[in-house]
């Protein structure tokens, strides 16, 4: 047993009392949604085979209201270098007031990968995975997802006895998911690896089945009963970044229409080929001032692509159910089963732009988001994704002219709303927010490209050239 592991005291002797406490805590958690002490509980279950993981989860479901306990049970699989470790589980991250038990999770996958790949993970890579997992879990905790990690342990001697005692029809457990639980060397290796996880695991001895189930339930009870109020906004010291001169003084030189058409024809073909044949995932992210030409630029990017080759995500205010989850959750889940070419018309940067300016997020939340976003993007980059981030900007006078033009054009009236006019009053606040965003989220692997011009033709050509440049040099 890991000497630093968390071991909870065994408190309940009466199962009926334990069940009552669990149900009361479960409903208190459920009813916390929308309140200052709202949170969710995510339980990660791993451990030695036949230590009683399944039985303990089954018993927990009998003691609580099963309607409000979701269990995701998957066999472990080898980590995929083409997707972040959290991606298969993103949609199961619980929202406020919810509890989810992941019976099979990213730690199970890590152990499976370490034990099965033809070239085993070395200690450095294994520890790097663990570090990334802990950072992801800390982001969850910062967004009111309480992560409870439980390891069910069993001695080698007891494991062998249980293997001897199981029914012949269940002997498949002998080599479950490719692991040979008769292999002492493998058993010792698993114990060695899991001790490298961290010291925040609850370790439950699986020898005594009754005590095992109760200790597991009590660990969940403890998590559900802990409903502290979220910390207030507090005081955060930060220095406003300088607004790039290009945003203050966008270019005004216009590209001749004939020249534009000639360049556009060539560039749309080259961009389509570059996107289509790149072996990596490609993500193009657009942010910028209203009416700066994001829609027009996207239309030119996909002009020569088949609609089945790409996905376009138009991001607006989050839905009510999305607000129950961590901020990035609605973007994690959009990456499931989508095309290799992903285009975002506005994105996760709304947290540090509109939500900051309009006070939809407090200062603690949007300040914390810079690091959360950087980690999110790094996970994607490490999983063979090219992220191309483009900021489109125009002058305030040009924006006003485009707003009026939209109002007078029947097929463009839907693009202009009262909010668009109101946002102009906070023009400088948006520029300041953009400046901070550039300074704190423009990285070597995913830099921001600023395209600031009052000429639509020039902007579109520059967008296409930016994509070609990033695909060639990234």
GROMACS .gro file of C-alpha atoms in nm:
model
  474
    1UNK     CA    1   0.000   0.000   0.000
    2UNK     CA    2   0.121   0.351  -0.080
    3UNK     CA    3   0.224   0.500   0.253
    4UNK     CA    4   0.098   0.843   0.144
    5UNK     CA    5  -0.243   0.721   0.025
    6UNK     CA    6  -0.562   0.847   0.184
    7UNK     CA    7  -0.725   0.592   0.412
    8UNK     CA    8  -1.067   0.684   0.549
    9UNK     CA    9  -1.177   0.557   0.890
   10UNK     CA   10  -1.456   0.301   0.894
   11UNK     CA   11  -1.747   0.482   1.064
   12UNK     CA   12  -2.080   0.321   0.975
   13UNK     CA   13  -2.172  -0.017   1.118
   14UNK     CA   14  -2.541  -0.001   1.026
   15UNK     CA   15  -2.593  -0.035   0.647
   16UNK     CA   16  -2.942   0.116   0.673
   17UNK     CA   17  -2.803   0.427   0.839
   18UNK     CA   18  -2.529   0.449   0.578
   19UNK     CA   19  -2.788   0.424   0.300
   20UNK     CA   20  -2.998   0.700   0.458
   21UNK     CA   21  -2.695   0.928   0.491
   22UNK     CA   22  -2.598   0.860   0.131
   23UNK     CA   23  -2.942   0.944  -0.004
   24UNK     CA   24  -2.965   1.263   0.203
   25UNK     CA   25  -2.621   1.372   0.082
   26UNK     CA   26  -2.710   1.275  -0.274
   27UNK     CA   27  -3.018   1.498  -0.275
   28UNK     CA   28  -2.830   1.783  -0.106
   29UNK     CA   29  -2.574   1.760  -0.385
   30UNK     CA   30  -2.848   1.745  -0.649
   31UNK     CA   31  -3.020   2.051  -0.505
   32UNK     CA   32  -2.695   2.250  -0.487
   33UNK     CA   33  -2.712   2.330  -0.859
   34UNK     CA   34  -2.717   2.706  -0.912
   35UNK     CA   35  -2.621   2.784  -0.554
   36UNK     CA   36  -2.299   2.919  -0.407
   37UNK     CA   37  -2.200   2.573  -0.284
   38UNK     CA   38  -2.286   2.385  -0.605
   39UNK     CA   39  -2.049   2.117  -0.725
   40UNK     CA   40  -2.038   1.775  -0.886
   41UNK     CA   41  -1.858   1.454  -0.787
   42UNK     CA   42  -1.648   1.246  -1.024
   43UNK     CA   43  -1.532   0.909  -0.887
   44UNK     CA   44  -1.243   0.735  -1.061
   45UNK     CA   45  -1.228   0.364  -0.977
   46UNK     CA   46  -0.923   0.150  -1.046
   47UNK     CA   47  -0.744  -0.139  -0.881
   48UNK     CA   48  -0.641  -0.502  -0.879
   49UNK     CA   49  -0.873  -0.744  -1.056
   50UNK     CA   50  -1.114  -0.939  -0.831
   51UNK     CA   51  -1.054  -0.687  -0.551
   52UNK     CA   52  -1.425  -0.609  -0.560
   53UNK     CA   53  -1.452  -0.292  -0.767
   54UNK     CA   54  -1.767  -0.403  -0.945
   55UNK     CA   55  -1.931  -0.538  -0.630
   56UNK     CA   56  -1.863  -0.216  -0.441
   57UNK     CA   57  -2.008  -0.003  -0.720
   58UNK     CA   58  -2.312  -0.231  -0.740
   59UNK     CA   59  -2.367  -0.205  -0.366
   60UNK     CA   60  -2.332   0.172  -0.378
   61UNK     CA   61  -2.605   0.188  -0.640
   62UNK     CA   62  -2.833  -0.013  -0.413
   63UNK     CA   63  -2.772   0.221  -0.119
   64UNK     CA   64  -2.832   0.546  -0.311
   65UNK     CA   65  -3.109   0.661  -0.544
   66UNK     CA   66  -2.986   0.489  -0.864
   67UNK     CA   67  -3.158   0.744  -1.086
   68UNK     CA   68  -2.903   1.005  -0.987
   69UNK     CA   69  -2.587   0.795  -0.994
   70UNK     CA   70  -2.438   0.748  -1.337
   71UNK     CA   71  -2.183   0.472  -1.390
   72UNK     CA   72  -1.954   0.458  -1.692
   73UNK     CA   73  -1.796   0.114  -1.717
   74UNK     CA   74  -1.543   0.056  -1.992
   75UNK     CA   75  -1.254  -0.186  -2.036
   76UNK     CA   76  -0.916  -0.014  -2.034
   77UNK     CA   77  -0.762   0.063  -2.369
   78UNK     CA   78  -0.424   0.179  -2.495
   79UNK     CA   79  -0.389   0.556  -2.496
   80UNK     CA   80  -0.430   0.702  -2.844
   81UNK     CA   81  -0.156   0.941  -2.951
   82UNK     CA   82  -0.407   1.114  -3.179
   83UNK     CA   83  -0.640   1.228  -2.902
   84UNK     CA   84  -0.600   1.368  -2.548
   85UNK     CA   85  -0.634   1.111  -2.270
   86UNK     CA   86  -0.953   1.283  -2.146
   87UNK     CA   87  -1.136   1.288  -2.479
   88UNK     CA   88  -1.313   0.947  -2.449
   89UNK     CA   89  -1.448   1.055  -2.110
   90UNK     CA   90  -1.530   1.423  -2.169
   91UNK     CA   91  -1.904   1.380  -2.219
   92UNK     CA   92  -1.925   1.191  -1.888
   93UNK     CA   93  -1.776   1.470  -1.675
   94UNK     CA   94  -2.064   1.548  -1.436
   95UNK     CA   95  -2.238   1.883  -1.419
   96UNK     CA   96  -2.324   2.064  -1.097
   97UNK     CA   97  -2.544   1.853  -0.872
   98UNK     CA   98  -2.448   1.528  -1.046
   99UNK     CA   99  -2.232   1.230  -0.951
  100UNK     CA  100  -2.058   0.997  -1.196
  101UNK     CA  101  -1.853   0.685  -1.126
  102UNK     CA  102  -1.599   0.604  -1.395
  103UNK     CA  103  -1.536   0.234  -1.360
  104UNK     CA  104  -1.250   0.248  -1.608
  105UNK     CA  105  -1.083   0.585  -1.670
  106UNK     CA  106  -0.764   0.754  -1.787
  107UNK     CA  107  -0.559   0.587  -1.514
  108UNK     CA  108  -0.683   0.245  -1.621
  109UNK     CA  109  -0.584   0.338  -1.976
  110UNK     CA  110  -0.241   0.451  -1.861
  111UNK     CA  111  -0.177   0.121  -1.683
  112UNK     CA  112  -0.304  -0.072  -1.984
  113UNK     CA  113  -0.073   0.127  -2.211
  114UNK     CA  114   0.226   0.077  -1.983
  115UNK     CA  115   0.162  -0.298  -1.966
  116UNK     CA  116   0.070  -0.371  -2.327
  117UNK     CA  117   0.252  -0.161  -2.580
  118UNK     CA  118   0.536  -0.335  -2.762
  119UNK     CA  119   0.767  -0.063  -2.634
  120UNK     CA  120   0.667  -0.001  -2.270
  121UNK     CA  121   0.642   0.354  -2.145
  122UNK     CA  122   0.958   0.464  -1.974
  123UNK     CA  123   0.938   0.629  -1.633
  124UNK     CA  124   0.973   0.980  -1.778
  125UNK     CA  125   0.681   0.942  -2.019
  126UNK     CA  126   0.468   0.763  -1.759
  127UNK     CA  127   0.526   1.042  -1.508
  128UNK     CA  128   0.452   1.304  -1.776
  129UNK     CA  129   0.112   1.142  -1.837
  130UNK     CA  130   0.042   1.143  -1.463
  131UNK     CA  131   0.140   1.509  -1.438
  132UNK     CA  132  -0.094   1.602  -1.724
  133UNK     CA  133  -0.375   1.402  -1.565
  134UNK     CA  134  -0.327   1.577  -1.233
  135UNK     CA  135  -0.329   1.917  -1.406
  136UNK     CA  136  -0.654   1.827  -1.583
  137UNK     CA  137  -0.807   1.713  -1.255
  138UNK     CA  138  -0.701   2.035  -1.087
  139UNK     CA  139  -0.879   2.230  -1.361
  140UNK     CA  140  -1.187   2.020  -1.290
  141UNK     CA  141  -1.162   2.095  -0.919
  142UNK     CA  142  -1.123   2.466  -0.989
  143UNK     CA  143  -1.451   2.442  -1.177
  144UNK     CA  144  -1.636   2.272  -0.891
  145UNK     CA  145  -1.586   1.910  -0.998
  146UNK     CA  146  -1.473   1.716  -0.691
  147UNK     CA  147  -1.250   1.432  -0.815
  148UNK     CA  148  -1.240   1.125  -0.589
  149UNK     CA  149  -0.985   0.857  -0.683
  150UNK     CA  150  -1.028   0.510  -0.533
  151UNK     CA  151  -0.788   0.216  -0.569
  152UNK     CA  152  -0.913  -0.129  -0.470
  153UNK     CA  153  -0.618  -0.331  -0.350
  154UNK     CA  154  -0.572  -0.704  -0.299
  155UNK     CA  155  -0.272  -0.910  -0.194
  156UNK     CA  156  -0.113  -1.153  -0.437
  157UNK     CA  157  -0.211  -1.449  -0.220
  158UNK     CA  158  -0.577  -1.345  -0.199
  159UNK     CA  159  -0.589  -1.273  -0.571
  160UNK     CA  160  -0.467  -1.623  -0.653
  161UNK     CA  161  -0.719  -1.779  -0.416
  162UNK     CA  162  -1.004  -1.587  -0.577
  163UNK     CA  163  -0.885  -1.693  -0.921
  164UNK     CA  164  -0.893  -2.054  -0.800
  165UNK     CA  165  -1.243  -2.013  -0.659
  166UNK     CA  166  -1.416  -1.845  -0.953
  167UNK     CA  167  -1.653  -2.047  -1.167
  168UNK     CA  168  -1.508  -2.214  -1.476
  169UNK     CA  169  -1.736  -2.005  -1.696
  170UNK     CA  170  -1.574  -1.693  -1.555
  171UNK     CA  171  -1.213  -1.802  -1.608
  172UNK     CA  172  -1.190  -1.533  -1.875
  173UNK     CA  173  -1.095  -1.309  -1.582
  174UNK     CA  174  -0.768  -1.502  -1.577
  175UNK     CA  175  -0.645  -1.292  -1.869
  176UNK     CA  176  -0.888  -1.004  -1.858
  177UNK     CA  177  -0.810  -0.738  -2.120
  178UNK     CA  178  -0.480  -0.910  -2.192
  179UNK     CA  179  -0.353  -0.897  -1.833
  180UNK     CA  180  -0.241  -1.227  -1.686
  181UNK     CA  181  -0.332  -1.211  -1.318
  182UNK     CA  182  -0.144  -1.536  -1.256
  183UNK     CA  183   0.176  -1.354  -1.347
  184UNK     CA  184   0.346  -1.239  -1.026
  185UNK     CA  185   0.591  -1.018  -1.213
  186UNK     CA  186   0.303  -0.839  -1.385
  187UNK     CA  187   0.118  -0.799  -1.055
  188UNK     CA  188   0.425  -0.647  -0.891
  189UNK     CA  189   0.473  -0.414  -1.187
  190UNK     CA  190   0.115  -0.286  -1.162
  191UNK     CA  191   0.159  -0.220  -0.792
  192UNK     CA  192   0.483  -0.037  -0.865
  193UNK     CA  193   0.328   0.176  -1.139
  194UNK     CA  194   0.016   0.275  -0.947
  195UNK     CA  195   0.231   0.406  -0.662
  196UNK     CA  196   0.364   0.658  -0.913
  197UNK     CA  197   0.015   0.804  -0.962
  198UNK     CA  198   0.000   1.047  -0.670
  199UNK     CA  199  -0.074   1.049  -0.299
  200UNK     CA  200  -0.436   1.165  -0.328
  201UNK     CA  201  -0.586   0.820  -0.383
  202UNK     CA  202  -0.815   0.646  -0.137
  203UNK     CA  203  -0.686   0.290  -0.102
  204UNK     CA  204  -0.940   0.026   0.001
  205UNK     CA  205  -0.833  -0.324   0.100
  206UNK     CA  206  -1.051  -0.576  -0.082
  207UNK     CA  207  -0.998  -0.864   0.164
  208UNK     CA  208  -1.310  -0.802   0.374
  209UNK     CA  209  -1.601  -0.765   0.130
  210UNK     CA  210  -1.843  -0.605   0.375
  211UNK     CA  211  -1.592  -0.354   0.503
  212UNK     CA  212  -1.474  -0.288   0.148
  213UNK     CA  213  -1.821  -0.189   0.025
  214UNK     CA  214  -1.888   0.030   0.325
  215UNK     CA  215  -1.553   0.208   0.302
  216UNK     CA  216  -1.615   0.280  -0.064
  217UNK     CA  217  -1.961   0.417   0.009
  218UNK     CA  218  -1.825   0.627   0.295
  219UNK     CA  219  -1.563   0.781   0.068
  220UNK     CA  220  -1.841   0.888  -0.170
  221UNK     CA  221  -2.052   1.008   0.122
  222UNK     CA  222  -1.766   1.223   0.248
  223UNK     CA  223  -1.730   1.386  -0.094
  224UNK     CA  224  -2.103   1.454  -0.131
  225UNK     CA  225  -2.137   1.601   0.216
  226UNK     CA  226  -1.853   1.846   0.161
  227UNK     CA  227  -2.035   2.141   0.003
  228UNK     CA  228  -1.837   2.454   0.091
  229UNK     CA  229  -1.931   2.784  -0.069
  230UNK     CA  230  -1.719   2.887  -0.365
  231UNK     CA  231  -1.449   3.141  -0.279
  232UNK     CA  232  -1.546   3.498  -0.355
  233UNK     CA  233  -1.387   3.689  -0.637
  234UNK     CA  234  -1.103   3.817  -0.424
  235UNK     CA  235  -0.829   4.054  -0.537
  236UNK     CA  236  -0.605   3.953  -0.824
  237UNK     CA  237  -0.301   4.157  -0.918
  238UNK     CA  238  -0.240   4.186  -1.290
  239UNK     CA  239  -0.099   4.436  -1.537
  240UNK     CA  240  -0.294   4.539  -1.844
  241UNK     CA  241  -0.107   4.449  -2.164
  242UNK     CA  242  -0.045   4.713  -2.428
  243UNK     CA  243  -0.290   4.710  -2.716
  244UNK     CA  244  -0.103   4.624  -3.039
  245UNK     CA  245  -0.069   4.927  -3.264
  246UNK     CA  246  -0.222   4.731  -3.551
  247UNK     CA  247  -0.551   4.709  -3.361
  248UNK     CA  248  -0.549   5.084  -3.298
  249UNK     CA  249  -0.464   5.165  -3.659
  250UNK     CA  250  -0.587   4.894  -3.900
  251UNK     CA  251  -0.460   4.898  -4.256
  252UNK     CA  252  -0.675   5.074  -4.514
  253UNK     CA  253  -0.506   4.988  -4.845
  254UNK     CA  254  -0.753   4.815  -5.074
  255UNK     CA  255  -0.686   4.523  -5.307
  256UNK     CA  256  -0.815   4.561  -5.661
  257UNK     CA  257  -1.107   4.330  -5.740
  258UNK     CA  258  -0.940   4.163  -6.039
  259UNK     CA  259  -0.621   4.105  -5.843
  260UNK     CA  260  -0.826   3.969  -5.553
  261UNK     CA  261  -1.011   3.720  -5.776
  262UNK     CA  262  -0.686   3.597  -5.927
  263UNK     CA  263  -0.520   3.543  -5.589
  264UNK     CA  264  -0.835   3.393  -5.438
  265UNK     CA  265  -0.865   3.126  -5.706
  266UNK     CA  266  -0.508   3.012  -5.652
  267UNK     CA  267  -0.512   3.029  -5.271
  268UNK     CA  268  -0.846   2.849  -5.217
  269UNK     CA  269  -0.712   2.556  -5.419
  270UNK     CA  270  -0.383   2.548  -5.226
  271UNK     CA  271  -0.558   2.576  -4.889
  272UNK     CA  272  -0.800   2.295  -4.972
  273UNK     CA  273  -0.512   2.068  -5.071
  274UNK     CA  274  -0.308   2.161  -4.765
  275UNK     CA  275  -0.599   2.093  -4.530
  276UNK     CA  276  -0.707   1.775  -4.705
  277UNK     CA  277  -0.369   1.607  -4.717
  278UNK     CA  278  -0.224   1.712  -4.385
  279UNK     CA  279  -0.193   1.402  -4.168
  280UNK     CA  280  -0.271   1.596  -3.852
  281UNK     CA  281  -0.597   1.737  -3.721
  282UNK     CA  282  -0.629   2.103  -3.817
  283UNK     CA  283  -0.819   2.352  -3.605
  284UNK     CA  284  -0.876   2.707  -3.729
  285UNK     CA  285  -0.998   2.944  -3.457
  286UNK     CA  286  -1.147   3.284  -3.541
  287UNK     CA  287  -1.196   3.566  -3.295
  288UNK     CA  288  -1.222   3.939  -3.354
  289UNK     CA  289  -1.441   4.246  -3.365
  290UNK     CA  290  -1.800   4.219  -3.486
  291UNK     CA  291  -1.838   4.251  -3.866
  292UNK     CA  292  -1.464   4.204  -3.920
  293UNK     CA  293  -1.525   3.932  -4.179
  294UNK     CA  294  -1.504   3.599  -3.999
  295UNK     CA  295  -1.795   3.450  -4.193
  296UNK     CA  296  -1.659   3.564  -4.528
  297UNK     CA  297  -1.316   3.426  -4.450
  298UNK     CA  298  -1.457   3.087  -4.346
  299UNK     CA  299  -1.659   3.069  -4.665
  300UNK     CA  300  -1.340   3.107  -4.870
  301UNK     CA  301  -1.150   2.848  -4.662
  302UNK     CA  302  -1.404   2.574  -4.734
  303UNK     CA  303  -1.482   2.683  -5.091
  304UNK     CA  304  -1.302   2.386  -5.250
  305UNK     CA  305  -1.356   2.134  -4.970
  306UNK     CA  306  -1.626   1.869  -4.959
  307UNK     CA  307  -1.874   1.937  -4.674
  308UNK     CA  308  -1.792   1.593  -4.536
  309UNK     CA  309  -1.431   1.695  -4.485
  310UNK     CA  310  -1.483   1.963  -4.224
  311UNK     CA  311  -1.694   2.081  -3.933
  312UNK     CA  312  -1.779   2.444  -3.860
  313UNK     CA  313  -1.871   2.537  -3.504
  314UNK     CA  314  -2.046   2.869  -3.453
  315UNK     CA  315  -2.013   2.952  -3.085
  316UNK     CA  316  -2.268   3.165  -2.904
  317UNK     CA  317  -2.372   3.196  -2.541
  318UNK     CA  318  -2.370   2.860  -2.356
  319UNK     CA  319  -2.695   2.673  -2.308
  320UNK     CA  320  -2.835   2.629  -1.959
  321UNK     CA  321  -2.724   2.265  -1.935
  322UNK     CA  322  -2.373   2.365  -2.046
  323UNK     CA  323  -2.347   2.614  -1.762
  324UNK     CA  324  -2.364   2.322  -1.517
  325UNK     CA  325  -2.030   2.194  -1.642
  326UNK     CA  326  -1.673   2.326  -1.638
  327UNK     CA  327  -1.630   2.609  -1.884
  328UNK     CA  328  -1.431   2.410  -2.140
  329UNK     CA  329  -1.667   2.111  -2.128
  330UNK     CA  330  -1.875   2.222  -2.423
  331UNK     CA  331  -1.560   2.240  -2.633
  332UNK     CA  332  -1.420   1.908  -2.512
  333UNK     CA  333  -1.740   1.736  -2.620
  334UNK     CA  334  -1.746   1.904  -2.963
  335UNK     CA  335  -1.423   1.728  -3.052
  336UNK     CA  336  -1.583   1.384  -3.031
  337UNK     CA  337  -1.654   1.219  -3.365
  338UNK     CA  338  -1.587   1.533  -3.569
  339UNK     CA  339  -1.386   1.578  -3.887
  340UNK     CA  340  -1.011   1.626  -3.897
  341UNK     CA  341  -1.067   1.983  -4.016
  342UNK     CA  342  -1.240   2.192  -3.749
  343UNK     CA  343  -1.326   2.559  -3.787
  344UNK     CA  344  -1.446   2.768  -3.493
  345UNK     CA  345  -1.634   3.092  -3.549
  346UNK     CA  346  -1.559   3.221  -3.199
  347UNK     CA  347  -1.435   2.978  -2.940
  348UNK     CA  348  -1.325   2.905  -2.584
  349UNK     CA  349  -1.165   3.249  -2.584
  350UNK     CA  350  -1.506   3.394  -2.510
  351UNK     CA  351  -1.419   3.338  -2.144
  352UNK     CA  352  -1.147   3.605  -2.157
  353UNK     CA  353  -1.325   3.830  -2.405
  354UNK     CA  354  -1.705   3.872  -2.393
  355UNK     CA  355  -1.748   3.702  -2.054
  356UNK     CA  356  -1.479   3.923  -1.906
  357UNK     CA  357  -1.607   4.246  -2.060
  358UNK     CA  358  -1.973   4.177  -1.988
  359UNK     CA  359  -1.903   4.043  -1.635
  360UNK     CA  360  -2.051   3.701  -1.712
  361UNK     CA  361  -1.737   3.557  -1.548
  362UNK     CA  362  -1.579   3.706  -1.238
  363UNK     CA  363  -1.216   3.812  -1.234
  364UNK     CA  364  -1.099   3.492  -1.067
  365UNK     CA  365  -1.266   3.282  -1.337
  366UNK     CA  366  -1.137   3.463  -1.644
  367UNK     CA  367  -0.789   3.510  -1.500
  368UNK     CA  368  -0.770   3.137  -1.430
  369UNK     CA  369  -0.892   3.063  -1.782
  370UNK     CA  370  -0.566   3.166  -1.951
  371UNK     CA  371  -0.379   2.871  -1.800
  372UNK     CA  372  -0.674   2.637  -1.852
  373UNK     CA  373  -0.689   2.731  -2.219
  374UNK     CA  374  -0.315   2.692  -2.265
  375UNK     CA  375  -0.327   2.343  -2.113
  376UNK     CA  376  -0.628   2.252  -2.327
  377UNK     CA  377  -0.450   2.361  -2.644
  378UNK     CA  378  -0.127   2.187  -2.543
  379UNK     CA  379  -0.318   1.861  -2.498
  380UNK     CA  380  -0.455   1.901  -2.850
  381UNK     CA  381  -0.116   1.991  -2.997
  382UNK     CA  382   0.043   1.690  -2.826
  383UNK     CA  383  -0.229   1.481  -2.991
  384UNK     CA  384  -0.131   1.574  -3.347
  385UNK     CA  385  -0.347   1.886  -3.383
  386UNK     CA  386  -0.241   2.208  -3.554
  387UNK     CA  387  -0.413   2.509  -3.397
  388UNK     CA  388  -0.432   2.821  -3.616
  389UNK     CA  389  -0.561   3.121  -3.422
  390UNK     CA  390  -0.665   3.430  -3.618
  391UNK     CA  391  -0.785   3.764  -3.482
  392UNK     CA  392  -0.975   3.972  -3.740
  393UNK     CA  393  -1.009   4.342  -3.671
  394UNK     CA  394  -1.130   4.658  -3.838
  395UNK     CA  395  -1.154   5.023  -3.739
  396UNK     CA  396  -1.448   5.146  -3.540
  397UNK     CA  397  -1.562   5.368  -3.828
  398UNK     CA  398  -1.549   5.077  -4.073
  399UNK     CA  399  -1.753   4.865  -3.833
  400UNK     CA  400  -2.023   5.132  -3.819
  401UNK     CA  401  -2.043   5.142  -4.198
  402UNK     CA  402  -2.075   4.764  -4.217
  403UNK     CA  403  -2.346   4.763  -3.952
  404UNK     CA  404  -2.551   5.015  -4.150
  405UNK     CA  405  -2.494   4.818  -4.470
  406UNK     CA  406  -2.624   4.505  -4.302
  407UNK     CA  407  -2.938   4.682  -4.189
  408UNK     CA  408  -3.009   4.792  -4.548
  409UNK     CA  409  -2.938   4.451  -4.707
  410UNK     CA  410  -3.233   4.207  -4.676
  411UNK     CA  411  -3.026   3.887  -4.672
  412UNK     CA  412  -2.782   4.031  -4.415
  413UNK     CA  413  -3.023   4.185  -4.165
  414UNK     CA  414  -3.010   3.872  -3.951
  415UNK     CA  415  -2.642   3.948  -3.885
  416UNK     CA  416  -2.708   4.272  -3.698
  417UNK     CA  417  -2.870   4.292  -3.354
  418UNK     CA  418  -2.911   4.547  -3.079
  419UNK     CA  419  -2.630   4.372  -2.890
  420UNK     CA  420  -2.393   4.446  -3.177
  421UNK     CA  421  -2.463   4.818  -3.148
  422UNK     CA  422  -2.438   4.803  -2.770
  423UNK     CA  423  -2.102   4.626  -2.783
  424UNK     CA  424  -1.956   4.921  -2.972
  425UNK     CA  425  -1.983   5.120  -2.651
  426UNK     CA  426  -1.725   4.884  -2.501
  427UNK     CA  427  -1.485   4.895  -2.794
  428UNK     CA  428  -1.184   4.987  -2.581
  429UNK     CA  429  -1.264   4.723  -2.320
  430UNK     CA  430  -1.263   4.457  -2.593
  431UNK     CA  431  -0.930   4.583  -2.725
  432UNK     CA  432  -0.781   4.561  -2.374
  433UNK     CA  433  -0.920   4.210  -2.330
  434UNK     CA  434  -0.774   4.109  -2.666
  435UNK     CA  435  -0.434   4.254  -2.572
  436UNK     CA  436  -0.424   4.049  -2.251
  437UNK     CA  437  -0.534   3.740  -2.444
  438UNK     CA  438  -0.254   3.779  -2.699
  439UNK     CA  439   0.005   3.825  -2.427
  440UNK     CA  440  -0.101   3.527  -2.218
  441UNK     CA  441  -0.217   3.270  -2.475
  442UNK     CA  442   0.005   3.326  -2.778
  443UNK     CA  443   0.248   3.036  -2.753
  444UNK     CA  444   0.524   2.904  -2.977
  445UNK     CA  445   0.306   2.608  -3.074
  446UNK     CA  446  -0.016   2.806  -3.113
  447UNK     CA  447   0.057   3.175  -3.181
  448UNK     CA  448  -0.204   3.438  -3.257
  449UNK     CA  449  -0.207   3.600  -3.601
  450UNK     CA  450  -0.358   3.950  -3.606
  451UNK     CA  451  -0.518   4.057  -3.933
  452UNK     CA  452  -0.638   4.416  -3.902
  453UNK     CA  453  -0.756   4.581  -4.221
  454UNK     CA  454  -1.064   4.768  -4.338
  455UNK     CA  455  -1.045   4.592  -4.676
  456UNK     CA  456  -1.239   4.265  -4.691
  457UNK     CA  457  -1.047   4.138  -4.989
  458UNK     CA  458  -0.710   4.188  -4.823
  459UNK     CA  459  -0.833   4.022  -4.502
  460UNK     CA  460  -0.949   3.708  -4.685
  461UNK     CA  461  -0.624   3.673  -4.875
  462UNK     CA  462  -0.424   3.714  -4.555
  463UNK     CA  463  -0.634   3.449  -4.379
  464UNK     CA  464  -0.564   3.197  -4.653
  465UNK     CA  465  -0.193   3.278  -4.654
  466UNK     CA  466  -0.183   3.242  -4.274
  467UNK     CA  467  -0.329   2.892  -4.294
  468UNK     CA  468  -0.074   2.788  -4.555
  469UNK     CA  469   0.210   2.931  -4.349
  470UNK     CA  470   0.098   2.754  -4.030
  471UNK     CA  471   0.051   2.419  -4.201
  472UNK     CA  472   0.394   2.440  -4.358
  473UNK     CA  473   0.589   2.552  -4.050
  474UNK     CA  474   0.399   2.405  -3.755
   0.00000   0.00000   0.00000
